[in-house]
CSV table of C-alpha atoms in Angstrom, one decimal:
chain,number,residue,atom,x,y,z
A,1,UNK,CA,-14.6,-15.0,-43.2
A,2,UNK,CA,-13.2,-11.6,-42.3
A,3,UNK,CA,-16.6,-10.0,-42.5
A,4,UNK,CA,-18.9,-12.8,-41.6
A,5,UNK,CA,-21.7,-10.7,-40.0
A,6,UNK,CA,-23.8,-13.8,-39.4
A,7,UNK,CA,-21.1,-15.3,-37.1
A,8,UNK,CA,-21.5,-15.0,-33.3
A,9,UNK,CA,-17.7,-15.1,-33.0
A,10,UNK,CA,-17.3,-12.1,-35.4
A,11,UNK,CA,-19.4,-9.9,-33.1
A,12,UNK,CA,-18.0,-11.3,-30.0
A,13,UNK,CA,-14.5,-10.0,-31.1
A,14,UNK,CA,-15.8,-6.5,-30.7
A,15,UNK,CA,-17.6,-7.3,-27.5
A,16,UNK,CA,-14.4,-8.9,-26.1
A,17,UNK,CA,-12.6,-5.7,-27.0
A,18,UNK,CA,-15.0,-3.7,-24.9
A,19,UNK,CA,-14.8,-6.2,-22.0
A,20,UNK,CA,-11.0,-6.2,-21.9
A,21,UNK,CA,-10.8,-2.3,-22.1
A,22,UNK,CA,-13.2,-1.9,-19.2
A,23,UNK,CA,-11.4,-4.6,-17.2
A,24,UNK,CA,-8.0,-2.9,-17.8
A,25,UNK,CA,-9.6,0.4,-16.7
A,26,UNK,CA,-10.4,-1.2,-13.3
A,27,UNK,CA,-6.7,-1.8,-12.6
A,28,UNK,CA,-4.9,1.1,-14.3
A,29,UNK,CA,-6.8,4.0,-12.6
A,30,UNK,CA,-3.8,4.7,-10.3
A,31,UNK,CA,-1.1,4.5,-12.9
A,32,UNK,CA,0.8,7.6,-14.1
A,33,UNK,CA,-0.8,9.1,-17.1
A,34,UNK,CA,1.1,10.5,-20.1
A,35,UNK,CA,0.5,14.0,-21.5
A,36,UNK,CA,-2.5,14.4,-23.8
A,37,UNK,CA,-4.0,11.4,-22.0
A,38,UNK,CA,-7.6,11.7,-23.4
A,39,UNK,CA,-6.5,11.9,-27.1
A,40,UNK,CA,-4.2,8.9,-26.5
A,41,UNK,CA,-7.0,6.9,-24.9
A,42,UNK,CA,-9.4,7.7,-27.8
A,43,UNK,CA,-6.8,6.8,-30.4
A,44,UNK,CA,-5.8,3.6,-28.6
A,45,UNK,CA,-9.4,2.5,-28.1
A,46,UNK,CA,-10.3,3.2,-31.7
A,47,UNK,CA,-7.2,1.4,-33.0
A,48,UNK,CA,-8.1,-1.7,-30.8
A,49,UNK,CA,-11.7,-1.8,-32.1
A,50,UNK,CA,-10.4,-1.5,-35.7
A,51,UNK,CA,-7.9,-4.3,-35.1
A,52,UNK,CA,-10.6,-6.5,-33.7
A,53,UNK,CA,-13.0,-5.7,-36.6
A,54,UNK,CA,-10.4,-6.5,-39.3
A,55,UNK,CA,-8.9,-9.6,-37.5
A,56,UNK,CA,-9.9,-12.5,-39.7
A,57,UNK,CA,-11.6,-15.6,-38.5
A,58,UNK,CA,-9.6,-18.2,-40.5
A,59,UNK,CA,-11.0,-21.2,-38.7
A,60,UNK,CA,-13.7,-21.9,-36.1
A,61,UNK,CA,-11.6,-23.9,-33.7
A,62,UNK,CA,-9.9,-23.5,-30.3
A,63,UNK,CA,-6.5,-22.8,-31.7
A,64,UNK,CA,-7.4,-19.9,-33.9
A,65,UNK,CA,-9.9,-18.5,-31.5
A,66,UNK,CA,-7.3,-18.4,-28.7
A,67,UNK,CA,-4.8,-16.8,-31.1
A,68,UNK,CA,-7.3,-14.0,-31.9
A,69,UNK,CA,-8.1,-13.3,-28.3
A,70,UNK,CA,-4.4,-13.3,-27.3
A,71,UNK,CA,-3.6,-10.9,-30.2
A,72,UNK,CA,-6.3,-8.5,-29.2
A,73,UNK,CA,-5.1,-8.7,-25.6
A,74,UNK,CA,-1.5,-7.9,-26.8
A,75,UNK,CA,-2.7,-4.9,-28.8
A,76,UNK,CA,-4.6,-3.7,-25.7
A,77,UNK,CA,-1.3,-3.8,-23.7
A,78,UNK,CA,0.3,-1.7,-26.4
A,79,UNK,CA,-2.5,0.8,-26.0
A,80,UNK,CA,-1.9,0.9,-22.2
A,81,UNK,CA,1.7,1.6,-22.8
A,82,UNK,CA,0.8,4.5,-25.1
A,83,UNK,CA,-1.5,6.0,-22.5
A,84,UNK,CA,0.4,5.4,-19.2
A,85,UNK,CA,3.9,6.4,-18.2
A,86,UNK,CA,4.7,3.0,-16.7
A,87,UNK,CA,7.2,0.2,-17.3
A,88,UNK,CA,6.2,-2.8,-19.5
A,89,UNK,CA,6.3,-4.9,-16.3
A,90,UNK,CA,3.6,-2.8,-14.6
A,91,UNK,CA,1.5,-2.7,-17.8
A,92,UNK,CA,1.7,-6.5,-18.2
A,93,UNK,CA,0.8,-6.9,-14.5
A,94,UNK,CA,-2.4,-4.9,-14.8
A,95,UNK,CA,-3.2,-6.4,-18.1
A,96,UNK,CA,-3.0,-10.0,-16.8
A,97,UNK,CA,-5.2,-9.1,-13.8
A,98,UNK,CA,-7.7,-7.5,-16.2
A,99,UNK,CA,-7.7,-10.6,-18.5
A,100,UNK,CA,-8.3,-12.8,-15.5
A,101,UNK,CA,-11.4,-11.0,-14.2
A,102,UNK,CA,-12.7,-10.7,-17.8
A,103,UNK,CA,-12.5,-14.5,-18.1
A,104,UNK,CA,-14.1,-15.0,-14.6
A,105,UNK,CA,-17.0,-12.8,-15.7
A,106,UNK,CA,-17.3,-14.7,-19.0
A,107,UNK,CA,-17.4,-18.1,-17.3
A,108,UNK,CA,-19.9,-16.8,-14.8
A,109,UNK,CA,-22.1,-15.6,-17.6
A,110,UNK,CA,-21.8,-18.8,-19.5
A,111,UNK,CA,-22.6,-20.8,-16.4
A,112,UNK,CA,-25.7,-18.8,-15.4
A,113,UNK,CA,-26.9,-18.8,-19.0
A,114,UNK,CA,-26.6,-22.6,-18.9
A,115,UNK,CA,-28.6,-22.8,-15.7
A,116,UNK,CA,-31.3,-20.5,-17.2
A,117,UNK,CA,-31.5,-22.7,-20.3
A,118,UNK,CA,-31.6,-26.0,-18.4
A,119,UNK,CA,-33.7,-25.2,-15.4
A,120,UNK,CA,-36.0,-22.5,-16.8
A,121,UNK,CA,-36.6,-24.0,-20.1
A,122,UNK,CA,-35.1,-20.9,-21.9
A,123,UNK,CA,-33.5,-21.0,-25.3
A,124,UNK,CA,-30.7,-18.7,-24.1
A,125,UNK,CA,-27.5,-19.5,-26.0
A,126,UNK,CA,-24.3,-18.4,-24.4
A,127,UNK,CA,-21.8,-20.0,-26.7
A,128,UNK,CA,-20.3,-17.0,-28.5
A,129,UNK,CA,-17.8,-19.2,-30.4
A,130,UNK,CA,-20.3,-20.4,-32.9
A,131,UNK,CA,-20.1,-20.0,-36.6
A,132,UNK,CA,-23.7,-18.8,-36.8
A,133,UNK,CA,-25.6,-16.6,-34.4
A,134,UNK,CA,-28.3,-18.5,-32.4
A,135,UNK,CA,-31.9,-17.7,-33.0
A,136,UNK,CA,-33.6,-16.4,-29.9
A,137,UNK,CA,-36.8,-14.6,-29.0
A,138,UNK,CA,-36.9,-11.1,-27.8
A,139,UNK,CA,-37.6,-12.3,-24.2
A,140,UNK,CA,-34.6,-14.7,-24.4
A,141,UNK,CA,-32.4,-12.0,-25.8
A,142,UNK,CA,-33.4,-9.6,-23.0
A,143,UNK,CA,-32.8,-12.3,-20.3
A,144,UNK,CA,-29.4,-13.1,-21.8
A,145,UNK,CA,-28.5,-9.4,-21.7
A,146,UNK,CA,-29.6,-9.0,-18.0
A,147,UNK,CA,-27.5,-12.0,-17.0
A,148,UNK,CA,-24.6,-10.7,-19.1
A,149,UNK,CA,-24.5,-7.2,-17.6
A,150,UNK,CA,-25.1,-8.5,-14.1
A,151,UNK,CA,-22.2,-11.0,-14.3
A,152,UNK,CA,-19.7,-8.5,-15.7
A,153,UNK,CA,-20.8,-5.6,-13.5
A,154,UNK,CA,-20.6,-7.6,-10.3
A,155,UNK,CA,-17.3,-9.2,-11.2
A,156,UNK,CA,-15.6,-5.9,-12.2
A,157,UNK,CA,-16.9,-4.0,-9.2
A,158,UNK,CA,-15.7,-6.6,-6.8
A,159,UNK,CA,-12.3,-6.6,-8.5
A,160,UNK,CA,-12.2,-2.8,-8.2
A,161,UNK,CA,-12.8,-2.8,-4.5
A,162,UNK,CA,-10.6,-5.8,-3.8
A,163,UNK,CA,-7.5,-5.0,-5.9
A,164,UNK,CA,-7.3,-1.5,-7.3
A,165,UNK,CA,-6.0,0.2,-4.2
A,166,UNK,CA,-3.2,-2.3,-4.0
A,167,UNK,CA,-1.6,-1.1,-7.3
A,168,UNK,CA,0.7,1.8,-7.0
A,169,UNK,CA,2.5,3.4,-9.9
A,170,UNK,CA,6.3,3.8,-10.3
A,171,UNK,CA,9.0,2.7,-12.6
A,172,UNK,CA,11.3,1.9,-9.6
A,173,UNK,CA,8.8,-0.4,-7.9
A,174,UNK,CA,7.9,-3.3,-10.2
A,175,UNK,CA,4.6,-4.8,-9.3
A,176,UNK,CA,4.9,-8.2,-7.7
A,177,UNK,CA,7.6,-10.8,-8.2
A,178,UNK,CA,8.7,-12.0,-11.6
A,179,UNK,CA,8.3,-15.7,-11.2
A,180,UNK,CA,4.8,-15.4,-9.6
A,181,UNK,CA,3.5,-13.0,-12.3
A,182,UNK,CA,4.9,-15.2,-15.0
A,183,UNK,CA,3.2,-18.2,-13.4
A,184,UNK,CA,-0.1,-16.3,-13.1
A,185,UNK,CA,0.2,-15.5,-16.8
A,186,UNK,CA,0.8,-19.1,-17.7
A,187,UNK,CA,-2.3,-20.1,-15.7
A,188,UNK,CA,-4.6,-17.6,-17.3
A,189,UNK,CA,-3.4,-18.4,-20.8
A,190,UNK,CA,-3.7,-22.1,-20.2
A,191,UNK,CA,-7.1,-21.6,-18.7
A,192,UNK,CA,-8.4,-19.7,-21.7
A,193,UNK,CA,-7.1,-22.4,-24.0
A,194,UNK,CA,-8.9,-25.2,-22.0
A,195,UNK,CA,-12.0,-23.1,-22.0
A,196,UNK,CA,-12.0,-22.7,-25.8
A,197,UNK,CA,-11.4,-26.4,-26.3
A,198,UNK,CA,-14.5,-27.1,-24.1
A,199,UNK,CA,-16.6,-24.5,-26.0
A,200,UNK,CA,-15.9,-26.3,-29.3
A,201,UNK,CA,-16.4,-29.8,-27.8
A,202,UNK,CA,-20.0,-30.6,-28.5
A,203,UNK,CA,-19.6,-34.2,-27.1
A,204,UNK,CA,-18.6,-33.2,-23.6
A,205,UNK,CA,-20.9,-34.6,-20.9
A,206,UNK,CA,-22.7,-32.3,-18.4
A,207,UNK,CA,-20.6,-33.3,-15.4
A,208,UNK,CA,-17.3,-32.7,-17.2
A,209,UNK,CA,-18.6,-29.4,-18.4
A,210,UNK,CA,-19.5,-28.1,-14.9
A,211,UNK,CA,-16.2,-29.4,-13.6
A,212,UNK,CA,-14.4,-27.5,-16.3
A,213,UNK,CA,-16.3,-24.3,-15.4
A,214,UNK,CA,-15.5,-24.7,-11.7
A,215,UNK,CA,-11.9,-25.3,-12.6
A,216,UNK,CA,-11.8,-22.2,-14.8
A,217,UNK,CA,-13.0,-19.9,-12.0
A,218,UNK,CA,-10.8,-21.6,-9.4
A,219,UNK,CA,-7.6,-21.3,-11.4
A,220,UNK,CA,-8.4,-17.6,-12.3
A,221,UNK,CA,-8.8,-16.8,-8.6
A,222,UNK,CA,-5.6,-18.6,-7.9
A,223,UNK,CA,-3.8,-16.5,-10.6
A,224,UNK,CA,-5.1,-13.3,-9.0
A,225,UNK,CA,-4.0,-14.5,-5.6
A,226,UNK,CA,-0.5,-15.3,-6.9
A,227,UNK,CA,-0.2,-11.8,-8.4
A,228,UNK,CA,-1.6,-9.7,-5.5
A,229,UNK,CA,-0.3,-11.8,-2.6
A,230,UNK,CA,3.2,-11.2,-3.8
A,231,UNK,CA,2.4,-7.5,-4.3
A,232,UNK,CA,1.4,-7.2,-0.7
A,233,UNK,CA,4.5,-9.2,0.4
A,234,UNK,CA,6.7,-6.9,-1.6
A,235,UNK,CA,5.1,-3.8,0.0
A,236,UNK,CA,5.6,-5.3,3.5
A,237,UNK,CA,9.3,-6.1,2.7
A,238,UNK,CA,9.8,-2.6,1.4
A,239,UNK,CA,8.2,-1.0,4.5
A,240,UNK,CA,10.3,-3.2,6.8
A,241,UNK,CA,13.4,-2.3,4.9
A,242,UNK,CA,12.6,1.4,5.3
A,243,UNK,CA,11.9,0.9,9.0
A,244,UNK,CA,15.2,-1.0,9.5
A,245,UNK,CA,17.1,1.8,7.7
A,246,UNK,CA,15.4,4.4,10.0
A,247,UNK,CA,16.4,2.4,13.1
A,248,UNK,CA,20.0,2.2,11.9
A,249,UNK,CA,20.1,5.9,11.3
A,250,UNK,CA,18.5,6.6,14.7
A,251,UNK,CA,21.1,4.4,16.4
A,252,UNK,CA,23.9,6.5,14.7
A,253,UNK,CA,22.1,9.7,15.8
A,254,UNK,CA,21.8,8.4,19.4
A,255,UNK,CA,25.6,7.8,19.5
A,256,UNK,CA,26.2,11.4,18.1
A,257,UNK,CA,23.9,13.0,20.6
A,258,UNK,CA,25.4,11.0,23.5
A,259,UNK,CA,28.9,12.1,22.5
A,260,UNK,CA,27.7,15.7,22.1
A,261,UNK,CA,26.1,15.7,25.5
A,262,UNK,CA,29.1,14.2,27.2
A,263,UNK,CA,31.2,17.0,25.6
A,264,UNK,CA,28.8,19.6,26.8
A,265,UNK,CA,28.7,18.2,30.3
A,266,UNK,CA,32.5,18.3,30.5
A,267,UNK,CA,32.7,21.9,29.2
A,268,UNK,CA,29.9,22.9,31.6
A,269,UNK,CA,31.8,21.4,34.5
A,270,UNK,CA,35.0,23.2,33.5
A,271,UNK,CA,33.3,26.5,33.0
A,272,UNK,CA,31.7,26.4,36.4
A,273,UNK,CA,35.2,26.0,38.0
A,274,UNK,CA,36.5,28.8,35.9
A,275,UNK,CA,33.6,31.1,36.9
A,276,UNK,CA,34.1,30.2,40.6
A,277,UNK,CA,37.8,31.0,40.3
A,278,UNK,CA,37.0,34.3,38.6
A,279,UNK,CA,34.5,35.2,41.3
A,280,UNK,CA,36.9,34.4,44.1
A,281,UNK,CA,39.8,36.2,42.4
A,282,UNK,CA,37.9,39.3,41.9
A,283,UNK,CA,38.2,39.5,38.2
A,284,UNK,CA,36.6,42.4,36.3
A,285,UNK,CA,33.3,40.8,35.6
A,286,UNK,CA,30.1,42.1,37.1
A,287,UNK,CA,28.0,39.9,39.3
A,288,UNK,CA,25.1,40.4,36.9
A,289,UNK,CA,27.2,39.0,34.0
A,290,UNK,CA,28.3,36.1,36.1
A,291,UNK,CA,24.7,35.4,37.1
A,292,UNK,CA,23.6,35.3,33.5
A,293,UNK,CA,26.5,32.9,32.6
A,294,UNK,CA,25.7,30.6,35.5
A,295,UNK,CA,22.0,30.6,34.6
A,296,UNK,CA,22.8,29.6,31.0
A,297,UNK,CA,25.1,26.9,32.3
A,298,UNK,CA,22.5,25.7,34.8
A,299,UNK,CA,20.6,24.3,31.8
A,300,UNK,CA,22.9,21.3,31.8
A,301,UNK,CA,22.2,20.7,35.5
A,302,UNK,CA,18.5,20.4,34.8
A,303,UNK,CA,18.7,16.9,33.4
A,304,UNK,CA,15.7,14.8,34.3
A,305,UNK,CA,16.8,12.0,36.7
A,306,UNK,CA,14.6,9.0,35.8
A,307,UNK,CA,16.9,6.3,36.9
A,308,UNK,CA,17.9,5.4,33.3
A,309,UNK,CA,20.9,7.2,31.7
A,310,UNK,CA,19.6,6.8,28.1
A,311,UNK,CA,16.1,8.1,28.9
A,312,UNK,CA,17.7,11.0,30.8
A,313,UNK,CA,19.8,11.8,27.7
A,314,UNK,CA,16.8,11.6,25.4
A,315,UNK,CA,14.7,14.0,27.6
A,316,UNK,CA,17.5,16.4,28.0
A,317,UNK,CA,18.2,16.5,24.3
A,318,UNK,CA,14.5,17.1,23.6
A,319,UNK,CA,14.2,19.8,26.3
A,320,UNK,CA,17.2,21.7,24.9
A,321,UNK,CA,15.9,21.4,21.3
A,322,UNK,CA,12.3,22.5,22.0
A,323,UNK,CA,12.6,24.9,24.9
A,324,UNK,CA,12.8,27.8,22.4
A,325,UNK,CA,9.3,26.9,21.2
A,326,UNK,CA,7.9,27.1,24.7
A,327,UNK,CA,7.1,23.4,24.6
A,328,UNK,CA,7.1,21.7,28.0
A,329,UNK,CA,7.7,18.0,28.4
A,330,UNK,CA,6.4,16.7,31.8
A,331,UNK,CA,7.9,13.4,32.7
A,332,UNK,CA,6.9,11.0,35.5
A,333,UNK,CA,9.0,8.0,34.9
A,334,UNK,CA,10.5,5.0,36.6
A,335,UNK,CA,13.4,4.7,34.2
A,336,UNK,CA,14.9,1.7,36.0
A,337,UNK,CA,12.0,-0.4,34.5
A,338,UNK,CA,13.5,0.2,31.0
A,339,UNK,CA,16.8,-1.7,31.7
A,340,UNK,CA,15.7,-4.5,29.4
A,341,UNK,CA,15.6,-2.2,26.3
A,342,UNK,CA,18.7,-1.3,24.3
A,343,UNK,CA,19.7,2.4,24.1
A,344,UNK,CA,19.1,2.5,20.3
A,345,UNK,CA,15.6,1.1,20.7
A,346,UNK,CA,14.8,3.5,23.5
A,347,UNK,CA,16.1,6.4,21.4
A,348,UNK,CA,13.9,5.4,18.5
A,349,UNK,CA,10.8,4.7,20.6
A,350,UNK,CA,10.8,7.8,22.8
A,351,UNK,CA,12.5,10.0,20.2
A,352,UNK,CA,9.8,9.3,17.6
A,353,UNK,CA,7.0,9.5,20.2
A,354,UNK,CA,8.1,12.9,21.5
A,355,UNK,CA,8.9,14.3,18.1
A,356,UNK,CA,5.4,13.4,16.9
A,357,UNK,CA,3.9,15.0,20.0
A,358,UNK,CA,6.1,18.1,19.5
A,359,UNK,CA,5.0,18.5,15.9
A,360,UNK,CA,1.4,18.3,17.0
A,361,UNK,CA,1.6,20.9,19.8
A,362,UNK,CA,3.7,23.3,17.8
A,363,UNK,CA,0.6,24.4,15.9
A,364,UNK,CA,-1.2,25.3,19.2
A,365,UNK,CA,-1.1,28.4,21.5
A,366,UNK,CA,1.4,28.3,24.3
A,367,UNK,CA,-1.1,27.2,26.9
A,368,UNK,CA,-1.5,23.8,25.2
A,369,UNK,CA,2.1,23.2,24.3
A,370,UNK,CA,2.4,20.5,26.9
A,371,UNK,CA,3.5,16.9,26.5
A,372,UNK,CA,3.0,14.3,29.2
A,373,UNK,CA,5.2,11.2,29.4
A,374,UNK,CA,4.4,8.6,32.1
A,375,UNK,CA,6.4,5.3,32.6
A,376,UNK,CA,5.4,2.9,35.3
A,377,UNK,CA,5.1,-0.7,36.1
A,378,UNK,CA,1.8,-2.3,37.1
A,379,UNK,CA,2.1,-5.9,38.1
A,380,UNK,CA,3.8,-7.8,35.3
A,381,UNK,CA,3.3,-5.0,32.7
A,382,UNK,CA,5.3,-1.9,31.9
A,383,UNK,CA,3.1,1.0,30.9
A,384,UNK,CA,4.3,3.8,28.7
A,385,UNK,CA,1.8,6.7,28.1
A,386,UNK,CA,2.4,9.8,26.0
A,387,UNK,CA,-0.4,12.5,25.9
A,388,UNK,CA,-0.6,15.7,24.0
A,389,UNK,CA,-3.1,18.1,22.4
A,390,UNK,CA,-3.4,18.4,18.6
A,391,UNK,CA,-5.2,20.6,16.1
A,392,UNK,CA,-7.7,19.4,13.4
A,393,UNK,CA,-8.6,15.8,12.8
A,394,UNK,CA,-6.6,12.6,13.0
A,395,UNK,CA,-7.6,9.4,11.2
A,396,UNK,CA,-6.4,6.0,12.1
A,397,UNK,CA,-5.5,3.4,9.5
A,398,UNK,CA,-4.9,-0.1,10.8
A,399,UNK,CA,-4.7,1.3,14.3
A,400,UNK,CA,-2.0,3.9,13.4
A,401,UNK,CA,-2.5,7.6,12.7
A,402,UNK,CA,-2.5,8.6,9.1
A,403,UNK,CA,0.3,11.1,8.3
A,404,UNK,CA,-0.9,14.6,7.7
A,405,UNK,CA,2.1,15.5,5.5
A,406,UNK,CA,1.8,15.7,1.7
A,407,UNK,CA,4.8,13.6,1.0
A,408,UNK,CA,3.3,10.3,2.3
A,409,UNK,CA,6.1,8.1,0.7
A,410,UNK,CA,8.6,9.4,3.2
A,411,UNK,CA,6.5,10.1,6.3
A,412,UNK,CA,4.5,8.0,8.7
A,413,UNK,CA,7.3,5.6,9.4
A,414,UNK,CA,8.0,7.1,12.9
A,415,UNK,CA,4.9,5.5,14.4
A,416,UNK,CA,5.6,2.3,12.4
A,417,UNK,CA,9.1,2.3,14.0
A,418,UNK,CA,7.6,2.6,17.4
A,419,UNK,CA,5.2,-0.3,16.7
A,420,UNK,CA,8.1,-2.4,15.4
A,421,UNK,CA,10.1,-1.9,18.6
A,422,UNK,CA,7.2,-2.5,20.9
A,423,UNK,CA,6.4,-5.8,19.1
A,424,UNK,CA,10.0,-6.7,19.3
A,425,UNK,CA,9.7,-6.9,23.1
A,426,UNK,CA,6.3,-8.6,23.0
A,427,UNK,CA,4.3,-5.6,23.7
A,428,UNK,CA,1.2,-3.9,22.2
A,429,UNK,CA,0.6,-0.4,21.0
A,430,UNK,CA,-2.8,1.4,21.1
A,431,UNK,CA,-3.8,4.8,19.9
A,432,UNK,CA,-6.7,6.6,21.5
A,433,UNK,CA,-8.1,9.9,20.3
A,434,UNK,CA,-10.4,11.8,22.7
A,435,UNK,CA,-11.5,15.1,21.4
A,436,UNK,CA,-8.3,17.0,20.6
A,437,UNK,CA,-6.2,14.9,22.9
A,438,UNK,CA,-3.9,12.3,21.4
A,439,UNK,CA,-3.0,9.3,23.6
A,440,UNK,CA,-0.2,6.8,22.8
A,441,UNK,CA,-0.5,3.7,25.1
A,442,UNK,CA,2.2,1.0,25.1
A,443,UNK,CA,2.1,-2.1,27.3
A,444,UNK,CA,5.1,-4.4,27.5
A,445,UNK,CA,5.1,-7.6,29.6
A,446,UNK,CA,7.8,-7.8,32.3
A,447,UNK,CA,8.7,-10.9,34.3
């Protein structure tokens, strides 16, 4: 039975091999490739086809057929491990997803072939588990081929656009959650077994057959949903954890800046008294030198008075840090309206907003290194508006600007931190790009 060339199942072993390889390619395109990737792929694909060719058909029944398909699937996973520098967990995750869409495409083809046979009077035979190949005319073979390629192409292309971008490589970030991926694996394996039993059951009635096909597709879609919904949840949890870590670090930074500013203000106050004493006592220091010292110390008297101590601290710190870059921060703010917000949240919100704006204007000439901050209350809403010029293009993804830095894994969380804080107080954040002007608009309800 090993080389029963007249068997439909014998040739379908090779066809299944091609189907599972293409399905796996849909999901592994973003994985990390090993060195000598192309030779590894060629060797793995060749080995898989040879394995499928020499895998014997001991019996034509559901048990042995399922065993063969599962063995070919396992060998394909080994091939993926050889080609990609990923953990076994990531390999199995992508493999299960591939096996699922392959089975969906198979059931779709089998169903449409049945419809063509029953409604159009065609002799198309889709049961590839038969011991003998069905006899078909050239027209029927051509019709079957069109249905086959249409079903697989449409299913695979939809899977590519729906799921591929959700898979990210990395040993340290296992795809999905263990229990849900295992459950998805159990579902697809069980579904394939039930499908094989149905294919070999010649006495099944038409209603039961169509119920089984519908159940097949439904359970496969459920398996995919289990896998990728948990993958999305894992990403959200990871992003939230990162944002929370950033907020904790920013709170610590706020406390350090506050302590430093308090120390600077004390020293500034003491030095003024000392300078006044020196001037009155006629010490040997020229008036020009004293004027320079007083001018330097006057920086600490230029703190913006907004009516909110924390906001004053933030603006002072930013002015001192970025004054050397000729960046001017213009503030028109009713700081008293921010009394509901914790100092740490204010530091994170305004610190990130101003740092992003500073980074954008730093690339421009001095005439455009201006940042405008406006805080005002209108009715029952608090409005926060930050405006600045920028160079180049800015793209928005889900309403937030896409980071322009190369290391995207560790950047782009500043704006996400702002959004998290705004939503914490029941507000909304909106980004508006008008030409080369970036507008950050925040609205927070106030009673």
